[in-house]
Amino acid sequence: MSPPDTDDFDPIEATVSDVHAAYEAGETTAEAVTDAYLSRIAAHDDDLNAILAVNPDALDRARELDAALDRDGLVGPLHGVPVVLKDNQDTHDMPTTAGSTALAESRPSRDATVVARLREAGAVVLAKANLQELSFGVDTVSSLGGATRNAYDRDRRPSGSSGGTAAAIAANFAVVGTGSDTCSSVRSPPAFNDVVGVRPTMGLVSRTGIVPLSETQDTAGPIARTVEDAARTLDAMAGYDPADPITARGDRRVPDEGYAAHLDEDGLDGARIGVARQFFGLRDDESAPESAAERVTAVVEDAIAEFEAAGATVVDPVDVVDQTRLESARVLEYEFARDFDAYLSETADAASPDSLAELVATGELHPAVRARFEGTAILDTDADALDENTGYLRSLRRREAVRDATLARLADDDLDALLYPPSRIPPVEIPDNQPFAEMNCELAAHTGLPAIVVPAGFTPDGLPVGVELLGREFAEQRLFELAYAFERATDHRRPPARFDG
């Protein structure tokens, strides 16, 4: 049976509300919508290289949802909404590869908790997106998928590690998507691709079934073209998971009616936003020319004025923790092998390597990813002795101090959020590597506090710039309110011309 005609459904910039309104009016079907996005992937992904695999069962799932709609109405808040998943999130019906040829045949027996929750909400898993291999870096290159390109300039990086999802959502390959964030991964890719990304408070979203990089930093989050759709997606993703005890902290933190129910165009009235100036400007002269940072700063300065014009009180500057203290709280080198090996022991099949060390030894990693292991102690750390590792324990204590200092600054200045650019510079040209030194990812990553990135405008040469808002623990609702009001006041989202049709 061929899918119904899709001519009446325009997938470009369609939102969850648009899709549901069309379903309820009988104007289209989940099968037609799913087919429309599959057609866009087939027509355009050769130019973008954002997708690793399309779900062969997507249309069957859509037909099931159409039958359910005829019987009972919408099955959930994401009924018939095509979703692109970052390919480090387990799916029972597709391989989960983390972008690695060494894991190309890894087939988990069940979904990651976030994937199961999305399906329960009615979503159609459309495809799995490319990522920085093993999520280890900020370029989005992998041995399995190659290099993903920026949706606004194919000669530039999309950032990473969730660059495949961000580029796919920017190019209208699905309605919403998922990423995961150890440091930057649902923030700088959305900023570079003119979409919205959310890093939730640690404990709001389950980590079960997600290929790990650093257990104490990893969290999944939504990527969408609008703040409202990001809120709707997080509504579905969040929730307590007995298999991930940290989610007990986030139990019942989502409003009963969902985050999207409280969005208000006047959400900036009376808000207090602090500008964290230490995250502006070039950090390393060898990363890029100073003019690159100046182009980002100019856009963010305009955004600050727009926040103020929309009703916010801007406190500028606000001193938070300095970079040296942030760097002293790094733990990835200690946790990576331990956490990755634990995932393999629970999830991967006989065809997969048994450990991170074994995977690296295959020689199959993308050269840029393999190079990141050089000069590190990642493979030399005794994972069984971390409870007695003084360096690791010291970094964890420093992390608590950084978190306390950040919360104190928010309290002392009565701030709703801190504001800064997710990256100090725009996307670099391929094959250059996006410099991690210019990423402002560690404040949220090391404190576990929530952050949202929203489009803020474009550089003179047409590259998107985002602005990041970091809030208090489990203050996602307030961040959504602020970002939504800014989005409605400014309308900085523009679909990329190359993929606008």
Short mmCIF file of C-alpha atoms in Angstrom, two decimals:
data_model
loop_
_atom_site.label_atom_id
_atom_site.label_comp_id
_atom_site.label_asym_id
_atom_site.label_seq_id
_atom_site.Cartn_x
_atom_site.Cartn_y
_atom_site.Cartn_z
CA MET A 1 0.00 0.00 0.00
CA SER A 2 1.50 3.31 -1.05
CA PRO A 3 1.49 6.21 1.41
CA PRO A 4 -1.14 8.91 0.95
CA ASP A 5 -0.41 12.07 -0.97
CA THR A 6 1.77 14.45 1.07
CA ASP A 7 1.18 17.55 -1.05
CA ASP A 8 -1.17 19.08 1.52
CA PHE A 9 1.37 18.84 4.34
CA ASP A 10 4.29 21.26 4.35
CA PRO A 11 7.08 19.87 6.54
CA ILE A 12 9.12 23.08 6.43
CA GLU A 13 9.19 24.59 9.95
CA ALA A 14 6.20 22.48 11.04
CA THR A 15 5.70 22.33 14.81
CA VAL A 16 4.10 19.72 17.04
CA SER A 17 1.00 21.91 17.24
CA ASP A 18 0.89 22.24 13.44
CA VAL A 19 1.08 18.47 12.99
CA HIS A 20 -1.60 17.76 15.59
CA ALA A 21 -3.93 20.41 14.21
CA ALA A 22 -3.62 18.81 10.77
CA TYR A 23 -4.33 15.35 12.18
CA GLU A 24 -7.38 16.46 14.12
CA ALA A 25 -8.75 18.36 11.11
CA GLY A 26 -8.33 15.28 8.93
CA GLU A 27 -5.97 17.16 6.62
CA THR A 28 -3.16 14.62 6.76
CA THR A 29 -2.05 11.41 8.43
CA ALA A 30 0.95 10.29 10.44
CA GLU A 31 1.91 8.11 7.48
CA ALA A 32 1.91 11.10 5.14
CA VAL A 33 3.85 13.28 7.57
CA THR A 34 6.41 10.55 8.17
CA ASP A 35 6.77 9.99 4.44
CA ALA A 36 7.26 13.73 3.88
CA TYR A 37 10.23 13.81 6.24
CA LEU A 38 11.67 10.58 4.86
CA SER A 39 11.49 12.20 1.44
CA ARG A 40 13.39 15.24 2.70
CA ILE A 41 16.13 13.04 4.11
CA ALA A 42 16.38 11.15 0.82
CA ALA A 43 16.49 14.38 -1.17
CA HIS A 44 18.88 16.42 0.95
CA ASP A 45 21.01 14.37 3.32
CA ASP A 46 23.73 13.76 0.75
CA ASP A 47 24.45 17.48 1.11
CA LEU A 48 24.32 17.49 4.91
CA ASN A 49 25.43 14.01 6.02
CA ALA A 50 23.42 14.28 9.23
CA ILE A 51 21.70 10.87 9.21
CA LEU A 52 23.36 7.53 9.95
CA ALA A 53 20.31 5.30 9.46
CA VAL A 54 16.62 5.59 8.64
CA ASN A 55 14.20 3.47 10.64
CA PRO A 56 12.77 0.86 8.23
CA ASP A 57 9.71 0.51 10.47
CA ALA A 58 8.86 4.23 10.60
CA LEU A 59 5.96 4.06 8.15
CA ASP A 60 4.52 0.96 9.84
CA ARG A 61 4.60 2.79 13.17
CA ALA A 62 2.88 5.78 11.56
CA ARG A 63 0.11 3.57 10.17
CA GLU A 64 -0.44 2.09 13.63
CA LEU A 65 -0.80 5.60 15.03
CA ASP A 66 -3.28 6.53 12.31
CA ALA A 67 -5.41 3.52 13.23
CA ALA A 68 -5.20 4.47 16.90
CA LEU A 69 -6.26 8.04 16.09
CA ASP A 70 -9.32 6.75 14.25
CA ARG A 71 -10.25 4.59 17.25
CA ASP A 72 -9.38 6.68 20.27
CA GLY A 73 -7.84 10.02 19.28
CA LEU A 74 -4.28 11.12 19.92
CA VAL A 75 -2.37 8.49 21.89
CA GLY A 76 -0.08 11.02 23.57
CA PRO A 77 1.46 14.49 23.46
CA LEU A 78 3.81 13.56 20.59
CA HIS A 79 1.34 11.49 18.57
CA GLY A 80 2.67 11.01 15.05
CA VAL A 81 5.58 13.39 15.56
CA PRO A 82 8.70 12.27 13.63
CA VAL A 83 11.78 12.32 15.85
CA VAL A 84 15.48 12.03 14.96
CA LEU A 85 17.54 10.37 17.71
CA LYS A 86 21.22 10.86 18.37
CA ASP A 87 22.76 7.45 17.68
CA ASN A 88 24.06 6.92 21.18
CA GLN A 89 20.54 6.23 22.46
CA ASP A 90 19.52 2.57 22.44
CA THR A 91 16.76 1.39 20.13
CA HIS A 92 15.49 -2.17 20.17
CA ASP A 93 14.70 -2.08 16.45
CA MET A 94 17.87 -0.41 15.09
CA PRO A 95 21.60 -0.66 15.83
CA THR A 96 23.07 1.80 18.33
CA THR A 97 26.54 2.61 17.06
CA ALA A 98 27.77 5.82 18.73
CA GLY A 99 29.06 6.56 15.22
CA SER A 100 31.68 3.80 15.41
CA THR A 101 32.24 1.10 12.80
CA ALA A 102 33.33 -1.12 15.69
CA LEU A 103 29.75 -0.93 17.03
CA ALA A 104 27.99 -1.05 13.66
CA GLU A 105 26.29 -4.34 14.50
CA SER A 106 25.49 -3.55 18.13
CA ARG A 107 21.78 -4.23 18.60
CA PRO A 108 20.45 -3.50 22.10
CA SER A 109 17.57 -5.66 23.24
CA ARG A 110 15.53 -2.70 24.47
CA ASP A 111 15.12 1.04 24.13
CA ALA A 112 16.90 3.63 26.19
CA THR A 113 14.47 4.98 28.78
CA VAL A 114 14.20 8.32 26.96
CA VAL A 115 13.42 6.53 23.69
CA ALA A 116 10.80 4.36 25.37
CA ARG A 117 9.19 7.46 26.85
CA LEU A 118 9.13 9.21 23.48
CA ARG A 119 7.48 6.21 21.85
CA GLU A 120 4.98 6.01 24.70
CA ALA A 121 4.13 9.66 24.00
CA GLY A 122 3.32 8.71 20.41
CA ALA A 123 6.50 9.73 18.61
CA VAL A 124 7.68 8.08 15.40
CA VAL A 125 11.39 7.24 15.56
CA LEU A 126 12.29 8.37 12.06
CA ALA A 127 16.07 8.03 11.95
CA LYS A 128 19.28 8.05 13.95
CA ALA A 129 21.70 10.92 13.52
CA ASN A 130 25.45 11.11 13.11
CA LEU A 131 27.48 12.31 16.08
CA GLN A 132 31.04 12.84 17.15
CA GLU A 133 32.22 9.25 17.46
CA LEU A 134 31.65 8.02 21.02
CA SER A 135 30.47 11.62 21.71
CA PHE A 136 34.15 12.39 22.29
CA GLY A 137 34.64 15.86 20.80
CA VAL A 138 32.84 18.82 19.29
CA ASP A 139 33.16 18.39 15.50
CA THR A 140 30.62 15.64 14.63
CA VAL A 141 32.91 13.29 12.74
CA SER A 142 32.74 9.51 12.99
CA SER A 143 34.23 6.42 11.41
CA LEU A 144 30.74 5.24 10.49
CA GLY A 145 29.24 8.48 9.23
CA GLY A 146 32.11 10.77 8.26
CA ALA A 147 31.71 14.51 8.78
CA THR A 148 28.34 16.18 9.24
CA ARG A 149 28.13 19.66 7.76
CA ASN A 150 26.65 22.87 9.08
CA ALA A 151 23.15 23.47 7.72
CA TYR A 152 23.99 27.12 6.98
CA ASP A 153 27.42 26.63 5.42
CA ARG A 154 28.37 23.18 4.18
CA ASP A 155 32.05 24.08 4.40
CA ARG A 156 31.82 24.52 8.18
CA ARG A 157 31.38 22.37 11.27
CA PRO A 158 27.98 21.90 12.97
CA SER A 159 29.73 21.53 16.36
CA GLY A 160 29.17 18.41 18.42
CA SER A 161 28.76 15.94 19.63
CA SER A 162 25.03 16.15 18.75
CA GLY A 163 25.73 17.94 15.47
CA GLY A 164 23.85 15.42 13.36
CA THR A 165 20.60 15.99 15.22
CA ALA A 166 21.02 19.77 15.26
CA ALA A 167 21.76 19.96 11.54
CA ALA A 168 18.88 17.59 10.74
CA ILE A 169 16.36 19.62 12.73
CA ALA A 170 17.65 22.87 11.21
CA ALA A 171 17.17 21.37 7.72
CA ASN A 172 13.65 20.15 8.55
CA PHE A 173 14.40 16.42 8.43
CA ALA A 174 12.04 15.84 11.39
CA VAL A 175 9.86 17.86 13.76
CA VAL A 176 12.06 17.40 16.85
CA GLY A 177 15.18 15.52 17.87
CA THR A 178 17.27 14.34 20.78
CA GLY A 179 20.86 14.85 21.78
CA SER A 180 22.97 14.19 24.81
CA ASP A 181 25.29 16.59 26.59
CA THR A 182 28.48 15.80 28.45
CA CYS A 183 29.85 19.25 27.69
CA SER A 184 28.32 21.43 24.92
CA SER A 185 26.53 18.74 22.95
CA VAL A 186 22.93 19.99 23.13
CA ARG A 187 24.03 23.60 23.29
CA SER A 188 26.74 24.55 20.78
CA PRO A 189 25.27 22.42 17.92
CA PRO A 190 21.87 24.14 18.26
CA ALA A 191 23.64 27.51 18.45
CA PHE A 192 25.56 26.76 15.24
CA ASN A 193 22.41 25.55 13.44
CA ASP A 194 19.85 28.17 14.56
CA VAL A 195 17.72 25.84 16.67
CA VAL A 196 16.84 25.39 20.34
CA GLY A 197 18.63 22.99 22.68
CA VAL A 198 18.10 22.14 26.35
CA ARG A 199 20.51 20.60 28.82
CA PRO A 200 18.25 19.60 31.74
CA THR A 201 19.18 19.55 35.40
CA MET A 202 21.07 16.36 36.23
CA GLY A 203 18.47 13.89 37.42
CA LEU A 204 15.51 15.14 35.40
CA VAL A 205 16.12 12.75 32.48
CA SER A 206 17.25 9.13 32.65
CA ARG A 207 20.67 8.06 31.38
CA THR A 208 19.73 4.37 31.10
CA GLY A 209 20.52 2.96 27.67
CA ILE A 210 22.63 5.91 26.50
CA VAL A 211 26.22 5.22 25.46
CA PRO A 212 28.12 7.06 28.21
CA LEU A 213 31.09 9.38 28.22
CA SER A 214 31.04 10.64 31.80
CA GLU A 215 28.33 9.40 34.16
CA THR A 216 28.34 12.46 36.40
CA GLN A 217 27.99 14.85 33.45
CA ASP A 218 25.94 12.98 30.82
CA THR A 219 22.32 13.88 30.25
CA ALA A 220 19.97 13.66 27.29
CA GLY A 221 18.05 16.70 26.09
CA PRO A 222 15.74 17.89 23.30
CA ILE A 223 16.65 19.78 20.13
CA ALA A 224 13.87 21.60 18.28
CA ARG A 225 13.15 24.58 16.06
CA THR A 226 11.01 26.32 18.66
CA VAL A 227 11.07 26.71 22.42
CA GLU A 228 7.56 25.30 22.68
CA ASP A 229 8.54 22.12 20.84
CA ALA A 230 11.63 21.74 23.01
CA ALA A 231 9.37 22.03 26.06
CA ARG A 232 6.93 19.45 24.71
CA THR A 233 9.76 17.04 23.95
CA LEU A 234 11.32 17.44 27.39
CA ASP A 235 7.88 16.81 28.92
CA ALA A 236 7.99 13.37 27.32
CA MET A 237 11.66 12.61 28.05
CA ALA A 238 11.69 13.54 31.74
CA GLY A 239 10.69 11.26 34.58
CA TYR A 240 11.80 8.88 37.28
CA ASP A 241 13.59 5.72 36.20
CA PRO A 242 14.32 3.07 38.87
CA ALA A 243 17.28 1.92 36.76
CA ASP A 244 18.90 5.35 37.14
CA PRO A 245 18.68 6.35 40.82
CA ILE A 246 19.76 9.95 40.17
CA THR A 247 16.34 10.54 38.57
CA ALA A 248 14.77 10.34 42.02
CA ARG A 249 16.00 13.93 42.37
CA GLY A 250 13.84 14.95 39.43
CA ASP A 251 10.72 13.01 40.38
CA ARG A 252 7.59 15.18 40.08
CA ARG A 253 9.61 18.22 38.99
CA VAL A 254 7.76 18.57 35.68
CA PRO A 255 4.52 20.58 36.05
CA ASP A 256 1.44 18.35 35.90
CA GLU A 257 0.23 20.12 32.76
CA GLY A 258 3.72 20.19 31.20
CA TYR A 259 6.27 22.91 30.59
CA ALA A 260 4.62 24.22 27.43
CA ALA A 261 1.40 25.13 29.26
CA HIS A 262 3.13 28.01 31.06
CA LEU A 263 4.79 29.76 28.13
CA ASP A 264 3.99 33.46 27.91
CA GLU A 265 5.05 36.18 25.48
CA ASP A 266 5.48 38.46 28.50
CA GLY A 267 7.75 35.99 30.28
CA LEU A 268 10.62 38.48 30.43
CA ASP A 269 8.64 41.09 32.34
CA GLY A 270 10.34 41.48 35.70
CA ALA A 271 13.04 38.90 34.91
CA ARG A 272 16.60 39.47 36.10
CA ILE A 273 19.36 38.20 33.84
CA GLY A 274 23.06 38.39 34.64
CA VAL A 275 25.67 38.66 31.90
CA ALA A 276 28.66 36.38 32.58
CA ARG A 277 31.35 38.43 30.82
CA GLN A 278 34.15 35.95 31.53
CA PHE A 279 32.65 33.76 28.78
CA PHE A 280 32.97 36.43 26.06
CA GLY A 281 35.96 36.96 23.78
CA LEU A 282 38.76 34.73 22.54
CA ARG A 283 40.50 32.56 25.17
CA ASP A 284 43.33 31.16 23.05
CA ASP A 285 45.07 33.23 20.37
CA GLU A 286 45.89 30.02 18.50
CA SER A 287 42.23 28.96 18.25
CA ALA A 288 41.06 31.63 15.85
CA PRO A 289 41.55 35.29 15.00
CA GLU A 290 40.15 37.80 17.49
CA SER A 291 37.73 38.96 14.81
CA ALA A 292 35.95 35.59 15.00
CA ALA A 293 35.08 36.14 18.65
CA GLU A 294 34.13 39.75 17.94
CA ARG A 295 31.53 38.59 15.40
CA VAL A 296 29.86 36.38 18.01
CA THR A 297 30.09 39.03 20.73
CA ALA A 298 28.42 41.62 18.49
CA VAL A 299 25.40 39.37 17.96
CA VAL A 300 25.14 38.55 21.67
CA GLU A 301 25.40 42.25 22.59
CA ASP A 302 22.39 42.89 20.36
CA ALA A 303 20.57 40.01 22.04
CA ILE A 304 21.26 41.48 25.48
CA ALA A 305 19.63 44.72 24.34
CA GLU A 306 16.68 42.71 23.02
CA PHE A 307 16.25 40.96 26.37
CA GLU A 308 16.16 44.35 28.04
CA ALA A 309 13.72 45.76 25.50
CA ALA A 310 11.41 42.79 26.13
CA GLY A 311 11.16 43.61 29.83
CA ALA A 312 14.15 42.02 31.54
CA THR A 313 16.47 43.76 33.96
CA VAL A 314 20.01 43.03 32.81
CA VAL A 315 22.75 42.87 35.45
CA ASP A 316 26.01 43.41 33.59
CA PRO A 317 28.55 42.15 34.42
CA VAL A 318 28.13 39.31 36.87
CA ASP A 319 31.19 37.47 38.16
CA VAL A 320 30.79 33.72 38.33
CA VAL A 321 33.51 31.10 38.76
CA ASP A 322 36.66 31.55 36.70
CA GLN A 323 37.94 29.16 34.04
CA THR A 324 40.70 27.75 36.22
CA ARG A 325 38.18 26.55 38.81
CA LEU A 326 36.01 25.05 36.08
CA GLU A 327 38.95 23.15 34.61
CA SER A 328 39.94 21.84 38.05
CA ALA A 329 36.58 20.05 38.26
CA ARG A 330 37.03 17.92 35.13
CA VAL A 331 36.41 14.19 35.61
CA LEU A 332 35.93 12.78 32.11
CA GLU A 333 39.40 11.21 32.00
CA TYR A 334 38.57 9.25 35.13
CA GLU A 335 35.04 8.15 34.20
CA PHE A 336 35.09 7.47 30.46
CA ALA A 337 36.55 3.94 30.43
CA ARG A 338 34.67 2.85 33.56
CA ASP A 339 31.29 4.01 32.28
CA PHE A 340 31.76 2.90 28.67
CA ASP A 341 32.89 -0.56 29.75
CA ALA A 342 29.87 -0.89 32.04
CA TYR A 343 27.57 -0.01 29.12
CA LEU A 344 29.20 -2.63 26.88
CA SER A 345 28.87 -5.31 29.54
CA GLU A 346 25.14 -4.65 29.88
CA THR A 347 24.12 -3.82 26.33
CA ALA A 348 26.45 -4.74 23.51
CA ASP A 349 26.39 -8.12 21.78
CA ALA A 350 29.11 -10.66 21.03
CA ALA A 351 30.11 -8.83 17.85
CA SER A 352 31.10 -5.70 19.78
CA PRO A 353 34.34 -4.96 21.63
CA ASP A 354 34.35 -5.79 25.33
CA SER A 355 35.92 -2.52 26.47
CA LEU A 356 36.91 0.98 25.44
CA ALA A 357 40.54 -0.13 25.30
CA GLU A 358 39.63 -2.97 22.95
CA LEU A 359 37.61 -0.62 20.75
CA VAL A 360 40.49 1.85 20.49
CA ALA A 361 42.86 -1.03 19.72
CA THR A 362 40.81 -2.02 16.67
CA GLY A 363 42.22 1.02 14.89
CA GLU A 364 38.77 1.74 13.48
CA LEU A 365 38.16 5.07 15.20
CA HIS A 366 38.02 8.17 13.03
CA PRO A 367 41.56 9.63 13.03
CA ALA A 368 40.39 12.88 14.65
CA VAL A 369 38.75 10.93 17.47
CA ARG A 370 41.68 8.56 17.90
CA ALA A 371 43.98 11.56 18.24
CA ARG A 372 41.95 12.78 21.22
CA PHE A 373 43.06 9.77 23.25
CA GLU A 374 46.72 10.66 22.78
CA GLY A 375 48.34 12.30 25.77
CA THR A 376 45.46 11.39 28.10
CA ALA A 377 45.19 8.90 30.95
CA ILE A 378 41.77 7.68 29.84
CA LEU A 379 42.89 4.13 29.09
CA ASP A 380 45.34 3.98 32.00
CA THR A 381 42.94 4.83 34.81
CA ASP A 382 42.12 1.98 37.19
CA ALA A 383 38.34 2.04 36.91
CA ASP A 384 37.97 -0.32 39.86
CA ALA A 385 39.83 2.01 42.20
CA LEU A 386 38.13 5.35 41.55
CA ASP A 387 36.67 5.38 45.05
CA GLU A 388 40.25 5.66 46.30
CA ASN A 389 41.62 7.86 43.52
CA THR A 390 42.56 11.13 45.22
CA GLY A 391 42.64 13.09 41.96
CA TYR A 392 39.14 11.98 41.04
CA LEU A 393 37.73 12.61 44.50
CA ARG A 394 39.35 16.04 44.61
CA SER A 395 37.77 16.97 41.25
CA LEU A 396 34.36 15.88 42.51
CA ARG A 397 34.75 18.07 45.60
CA ARG A 398 35.77 21.00 43.41
CA ARG A 399 32.70 20.41 41.30
CA GLU A 400 30.49 20.78 44.38
CA ALA A 401 32.27 24.02 45.23
CA VAL A 402 31.71 25.35 41.70
CA ARG A 403 28.03 24.45 41.93
CA ASP A 404 27.62 26.13 45.31
CA ALA A 405 29.40 29.27 44.11
CA THR A 406 27.20 29.48 41.01
CA LEU A 407 24.00 29.05 43.00
CA ALA A 408 25.21 31.67 45.46
CA ARG A 409 25.77 34.15 42.64
CA LEU A 410 22.26 33.55 41.31
CA ALA A 411 20.87 34.05 44.82
CA ASP A 412 22.99 37.06 45.78
CA ASP A 413 22.01 38.98 42.65
CA ASP A 414 18.43 37.64 42.63
CA LEU A 415 18.91 36.33 39.10
CA ASP A 416 16.61 34.15 37.04
CA ALA A 417 19.45 33.18 34.72
CA LEU A 418 23.01 33.79 33.63
CA LEU A 419 23.58 34.70 29.98
CA TYR A 420 26.57 33.98 27.74
CA PRO A 421 27.35 32.59 24.25
CA PRO A 422 27.60 28.78 24.02
CA SER A 423 30.72 29.24 21.90
CA ARG A 424 33.02 32.25 21.80
CA ILE A 425 33.59 31.84 18.05
CA PRO A 426 31.48 30.78 15.05
CA PRO A 427 31.76 27.37 13.36
CA VAL A 428 35.16 26.77 11.80
CA GLU A 429 35.80 25.54 8.29
CA ILE A 430 36.20 21.84 7.57
CA PRO A 431 38.74 20.16 7.97
CA ASP A 432 39.78 22.36 10.91
CA ASN A 433 38.72 21.14 14.34
CA GLN A 434 36.31 23.24 16.38
CA PRO A 435 38.46 24.40 19.33
CA PHE A 436 37.15 23.11 22.65
CA ALA A 437 38.91 25.98 24.43
CA GLU A 438 36.36 28.39 22.94
CA MET A 439 33.33 26.39 24.16
CA ASN A 440 31.47 27.69 27.21
CA CYS A 441 30.10 24.31 28.18
CA GLU A 442 31.64 23.57 31.55
CA LEU A 443 29.55 25.76 33.85
CA ALA A 444 26.36 23.77 33.19
CA ALA A 445 28.22 20.47 32.83
CA HIS A 446 30.10 20.74 36.12
CA THR A 447 27.27 22.19 38.19
CA GLY A 448 24.50 19.98 36.79
CA LEU A 449 22.33 23.09 36.46
CA PRO A 450 19.91 23.49 33.53
CA ALA A 451 20.63 25.57 30.45
CA ILE A 452 18.77 26.45 27.28
CA VAL A 453 20.14 27.77 23.98
CA VAL A 454 17.94 29.89 21.72
CA PRO A 455 18.71 31.55 18.36
CA ALA A 456 20.11 35.07 18.78
CA GLY A 457 20.87 36.17 15.22
CA PHE A 458 23.51 35.84 12.53
CA THR A 459 27.03 37.07 11.89
CA PRO A 460 27.57 39.34 8.85
CA ASP A 461 28.60 36.27 6.84
CA GLY A 462 25.36 34.43 7.65
CA LEU A 463 26.43 32.08 10.45
CA PRO A 464 23.95 31.47 13.29
CA VAL A 465 24.73 32.56 16.83
CA GLY A 466 22.87 31.35 19.90
CA VAL A 467 22.60 32.64 23.42
CA GLU A 468 22.69 30.37 26.46
CA LEU A 469 20.67 30.89 29.64
CA LEU A 470 21.68 28.94 32.76
CA GLY A 471 19.28 28.73 35.69
CA ARG A 472 18.79 27.27 39.13
CA GLU A 473 18.32 23.58 39.87
CA PHE A 474 15.15 22.23 38.23
CA ALA A 475 14.26 25.72 36.97
CA GLU A 476 13.54 24.45 33.46
CA GLN A 477 10.10 26.03 33.59
CA ARG A 478 11.57 29.49 34.19
CA LEU A 479 14.18 29.02 31.46
CA PHE A 480 11.48 28.01 28.99
CA GLU A 481 9.49 31.12 29.92
CA LEU A 482 12.48 33.41 29.37
CA ALA A 483 13.56 31.77 26.13
CA TYR A 484 10.01 31.70 24.74
CA ALA A 485 9.47 35.39 25.41
CA PHE A 486 12.82 36.20 23.76
CA GLU A 487 11.99 33.97 20.78
CA ARG A 488 8.60 35.63 20.27
CA ALA A 489 10.04 39.13 20.61
CA THR A 490 12.87 38.54 18.12
CA ASP A 491 12.03 35.67 15.73
CA HIS A 492 15.68 34.95 14.93
CA ARG A 493 15.02 31.44 13.61
CA ARG A 494 15.50 31.22 9.81
CA PRO A 495 15.46 27.95 7.86
CA PRO A 496 18.67 27.37 5.87
CA ALA A 497 18.13 28.48 2.28
CA ARG A 498 19.84 25.43 0.79
CA PHE A 499 17.30 23.12 2.42
CA ASP A 500 14.24 25.39 2.29
CA GLY A 501 12.22 23.42 -0.21
#
